[in-house]
C-alpha atoms as a PDB file:
ATOM      1  CA  MET A   1     -51.092  60.718 -62.057  1.00  0.00           C
ATOM      2  CA  SER A   2     -53.863  58.154 -62.221  1.00  0.00           C
ATOM      3  CA  TYR A   3     -53.365  54.513 -63.044  1.00  0.00           C
ATOM      4  CA  GLN A   4     -55.653  51.836 -64.420  1.00  0.00           C
ATOM      5  CA  HIS A   5     -54.220  48.867 -62.503  1.00  0.00           C
ATOM      6  CA  LEU A   6     -52.507  50.478 -59.512  1.00  0.00           C
ATOM      7  CA  ILE A   7     -53.723  52.732 -56.729  1.00  0.00           C
ATOM      8  CA  ILE A   8     -51.472  55.359 -55.179  1.00  0.00           C
ATOM      9  CA  GLU A   9     -52.489  56.728 -51.788  1.00  0.00           C
ATOM     10  CA  ARG A  10     -50.745  58.998 -49.343  1.00  0.00           C
ATOM     11  CA  HIS A  11     -51.471  58.945 -45.627  1.00  0.00           C
ATOM     12  CA  GLY A  12     -49.157  61.392 -43.901  1.00  0.00           C
ATOM     13  CA  PRO A  13     -45.589  60.291 -44.614  1.00  0.00           C
ATOM     14  CA  VAL A  14     -46.692  56.860 -45.884  1.00  0.00           C
ATOM     15  CA  GLY A  15     -47.149  56.278 -49.613  1.00  0.00           C
ATOM     16  CA  TRP A  16     -49.197  53.245 -50.575  1.00  0.00           C
ATOM     17  CA  LEU A  17     -48.744  51.371 -53.870  1.00  0.00           C
ATOM     18  CA  ILE A  18     -51.669  48.985 -54.275  1.00  0.00           C
ATOM     19  CA  ASN A  19     -52.013  46.352 -56.999  1.00  0.00           C
ATOM     20  CA  ASN A  20     -55.558  46.917 -58.260  1.00  0.00           C
ATOM     21  CA  ARG A  21     -56.850  44.009 -60.315  1.00  0.00           C
ATOM     22  CA  PRO A  22     -58.785  42.136 -57.611  1.00  0.00           C
ATOM     23  CA  ASP A  23     -61.165  40.576 -60.143  1.00  0.00           C
ATOM     24  CA  VAL A  24     -58.214  38.473 -61.416  1.00  0.00           C
ATOM     25  CA  ARG A  25     -56.496  38.226 -58.019  1.00  0.00           C
ATOM     26  CA  ASN A  26     -54.054  40.991 -59.024  1.00  0.00           C
ATOM     27  CA  ALA A  27     -52.502  38.939 -61.822  1.00  0.00           C
ATOM     28  CA  MET A  28     -50.059  41.149 -63.704  1.00  0.00           C
ATOM     29  CA  ASN A  29     -50.921  42.063 -67.278  1.00  0.00           C
ATOM     30  CA  ASN A  30     -48.806  44.119 -69.671  1.00  0.00           C
ATOM     31  CA  ALA A  31     -50.569  47.397 -68.807  1.00  0.00           C
ATOM     32  CA  MET A  32     -50.012  46.894 -65.069  1.00  0.00           C
ATOM     33  CA  ARG A  33     -46.377  46.035 -65.691  1.00  0.00           C
ATOM     34  CA  ASP A  34     -45.924  49.256 -67.650  1.00  0.00           C
ATOM     35  CA  GLU A  35     -47.490  51.356 -64.862  1.00  0.00           C
ATOM     36  CA  PHE A  36     -45.021  50.161 -62.227  1.00  0.00           C
ATOM     37  CA  ALA A  37     -42.113  52.339 -63.394  1.00  0.00           C
ATOM     38  CA  GLU A  38     -44.110  55.552 -63.140  1.00  0.00           C
ATOM     39  CA  ALA A  39     -45.748  54.602 -59.859  1.00  0.00           C
ATOM     40  CA  TRP A  40     -42.453  53.734 -58.135  1.00  0.00           C
ATOM     41  CA  THR A  41     -40.856  56.921 -59.457  1.00  0.00           C
ATOM     42  CA  GLU A  42     -43.830  59.033 -58.352  1.00  0.00           C
ATOM     43  CA  LEU A  43     -43.653  57.779 -54.770  1.00  0.00           C
ATOM     44  CA  ASN A  44     -39.867  57.828 -54.599  1.00  0.00           C
ATOM     45  CA  GLU A  45     -39.646  61.443 -55.785  1.00  0.00           C
ATOM     46  CA  ASP A  46     -42.461  62.766 -53.562  1.00  0.00           C
ATOM     47  CA  PRO A  47     -40.757  64.653 -50.709  1.00  0.00           C
ATOM     48  CA  THR A  48     -43.785  64.154 -48.433  1.00  0.00           C
ATOM     49  CA  VAL A  49     -43.485  60.343 -48.657  1.00  0.00           C
ATOM     50  CA  ARG A  50     -40.959  58.840 -46.237  1.00  0.00           C
ATOM     51  CA  VAL A  51     -41.859  55.156 -46.555  1.00  0.00           C
ATOM     52  CA  ILE A  52     -43.655  53.109 -49.241  1.00  0.00           C
ATOM     53  CA  VAL A  53     -46.032  50.241 -48.500  1.00  0.00           C
ATOM     54  CA  HIS A  54     -46.780  47.879 -51.413  1.00  0.00           C
ATOM     55  CA  THR A  55     -49.860  45.665 -51.106  1.00  0.00           C
ATOM     56  CA  GLY A  56     -52.743  44.199 -53.093  1.00  0.00           C
ATOM     57  CA  GLU A  57     -56.412  45.173 -53.314  1.00  0.00           C
ATOM     58  CA  GLY A  58     -58.794  42.370 -52.417  1.00  0.00           C
ATOM     59  CA  ARG A  59     -57.826  38.983 -51.072  1.00  0.00           C
ATOM     60  CA  ASP A  60     -54.472  38.441 -52.821  1.00  0.00           C
ATOM     61  CA  PHE A  61     -51.233  40.364 -53.212  1.00  0.00           C
ATOM     62  CA  GLN A  62     -50.509  38.959 -56.674  1.00  0.00           C
ATOM     63  CA  THR A  63     -51.020  35.640 -58.413  1.00  0.00           C
ATOM     64  CA  GLY A  64     -48.322  36.017 -61.066  1.00  0.00           C
ATOM     65  CA  VAL A  65     -48.776  36.771 -64.733  1.00  0.00           C
ATOM     66  CA  ASP A  66     -52.256  37.083 -66.221  1.00  0.00           C
ATOM     67  CA  VAL A  67     -52.313  33.948 -68.367  1.00  0.00           C
ATOM     68  CA  GLY A  68     -55.808  34.871 -69.523  1.00  0.00           C
ATOM     69  CA  GLU A  69     -54.331  37.895 -71.265  1.00  0.00           C
ATOM     70  CA  LEU A  70     -51.823  35.656 -73.039  1.00  0.00           C
ATOM     71  CA  ALA A  71     -54.665  33.553 -74.379  1.00  0.00           C
ATOM     72  CA  THR A  72     -56.850  36.457 -75.516  1.00  0.00           C
ATOM     73  CA  ASP A  73     -54.555  39.126 -76.913  1.00  0.00           C
ATOM     74  CA  GLY A  74     -52.604  36.976 -79.366  1.00  0.00           C
ATOM     75  CA  VAL A  75     -49.301  37.356 -77.531  1.00  0.00           C
ATOM     76  CA  GLY A  76     -47.032  34.544 -78.636  1.00  0.00           C
ATOM     77  CA  MET A  77     -44.955  32.704 -76.060  1.00  0.00           C
ATOM     78  CA  GLU A  78     -41.676  34.094 -77.401  1.00  0.00           C
ATOM     79  CA  ARG A  79     -42.967  37.676 -77.191  1.00  0.00           C
ATOM     80  CA  TYR A  80     -44.236  36.969 -73.694  1.00  0.00           C
ATOM     81  CA  ARG A  81     -40.857  35.602 -72.587  1.00  0.00           C
ATOM     82  CA  GLN A  82     -39.081  38.659 -73.983  1.00  0.00           C
ATOM     83  CA  SER A  83     -41.523  41.017 -72.325  1.00  0.00           C
ATOM     84  CA  MET A  84     -40.997  39.329 -68.934  1.00  0.00           C
ATOM     85  CA  GLU A  85     -37.203  39.382 -69.335  1.00  0.00           C
ATOM     86  CA  ASP A  86     -37.424  43.119 -70.034  1.00  0.00           C
ATOM     87  CA  PHE A  87     -39.686  43.539 -67.019  1.00  0.00           C
ATOM     88  CA  ASP A  88     -37.252  41.674 -64.751  1.00  0.00           C
ATOM     89  CA  VAL A  89     -34.409  43.981 -65.806  1.00  0.00           C
ATOM     90  CA  HIS A  90     -36.488  47.143 -65.337  1.00  0.00           C
ATOM     91  CA  PHE A  91     -38.132  45.967 -62.115  1.00  0.00           C
ATOM     92  CA  THR A  92     -34.734  45.304 -60.570  1.00  0.00           C
ATOM     93  CA  SER A  93     -33.583  48.733 -61.733  1.00  0.00           C
ATOM     94  CA  TRP A  94     -36.652  50.494 -60.271  1.00  0.00           C
ATOM     95  CA  HIS A  95     -36.119  48.849 -56.913  1.00  0.00           C
ATOM     96  CA  GLN A  96     -32.444  49.805 -56.901  1.00  0.00           C
ATOM     97  CA  ASP A  97     -33.426  53.408 -57.609  1.00  0.00           C
ATOM     98  CA  VAL A  98     -35.943  53.575 -54.746  1.00  0.00           C
ATOM     99  CA  TRP A  99     -34.031  54.968 -51.799  1.00  0.00           C
ATOM    100  CA  LYS A 100     -36.962  55.073 -49.376  1.00  0.00           C
ATOM    101  CA  PRO A 101     -37.812  52.124 -47.138  1.00  0.00           C
ATOM    102  CA  VAL A 102     -40.329  49.765 -48.772  1.00  0.00           C
ATOM    103  CA  ILE A 103     -42.621  47.466 -46.825  1.00  0.00           C
ATOM    104  CA  THR A 104     -44.363  44.726 -48.774  1.00  0.00           C
ATOM    105  CA  ALA A 105     -47.626  43.918 -47.021  1.00  0.00           C
ATOM    106  CA  VAL A 106     -48.449  40.535 -48.556  1.00  0.00           C
ATOM    107  CA  ASN A 107     -52.083  39.563 -48.218  1.00  0.00           C
ATOM    108  CA  GLY A 108     -53.280  36.199 -49.477  1.00  0.00           C
ATOM    109  CA  ILE A 109     -51.442  34.619 -52.388  1.00  0.00           C
ATOM    110  CA  CYS A 110     -48.112  35.929 -53.681  1.00  0.00           C
ATOM    111  CA  CYS A 111     -46.759  34.068 -56.729  1.00  0.00           C
ATOM    112  CA  GLY A 112     -44.031  34.751 -59.236  1.00  0.00           C
ATOM    113  CA  GLY A 113     -42.535  32.909 -62.111  1.00  0.00           C
END
């Protein structure tokens, strides 16, 4: 599968999950958030992948939520809060379902909220 905001690479037994929004320092928008579930599942279920490395394209791993998207797409603060609460629940679930070792290769800034 191809993704708009993530890159999946395989190098031998290593699967790479790369945040791919370097123009905004890999800030997470709604589309990127939605791609995570499929990307984690894809790598976890691939029998040729024995370990997953998660990193960021460009100079930063991730700078948190894309506040520019909040300002431009008309997302109200309440909807944003609900969407992030949903993401937290699902993100925790995805990580619990990944049984392969995961290495987070943090480059540059790594922020969360």
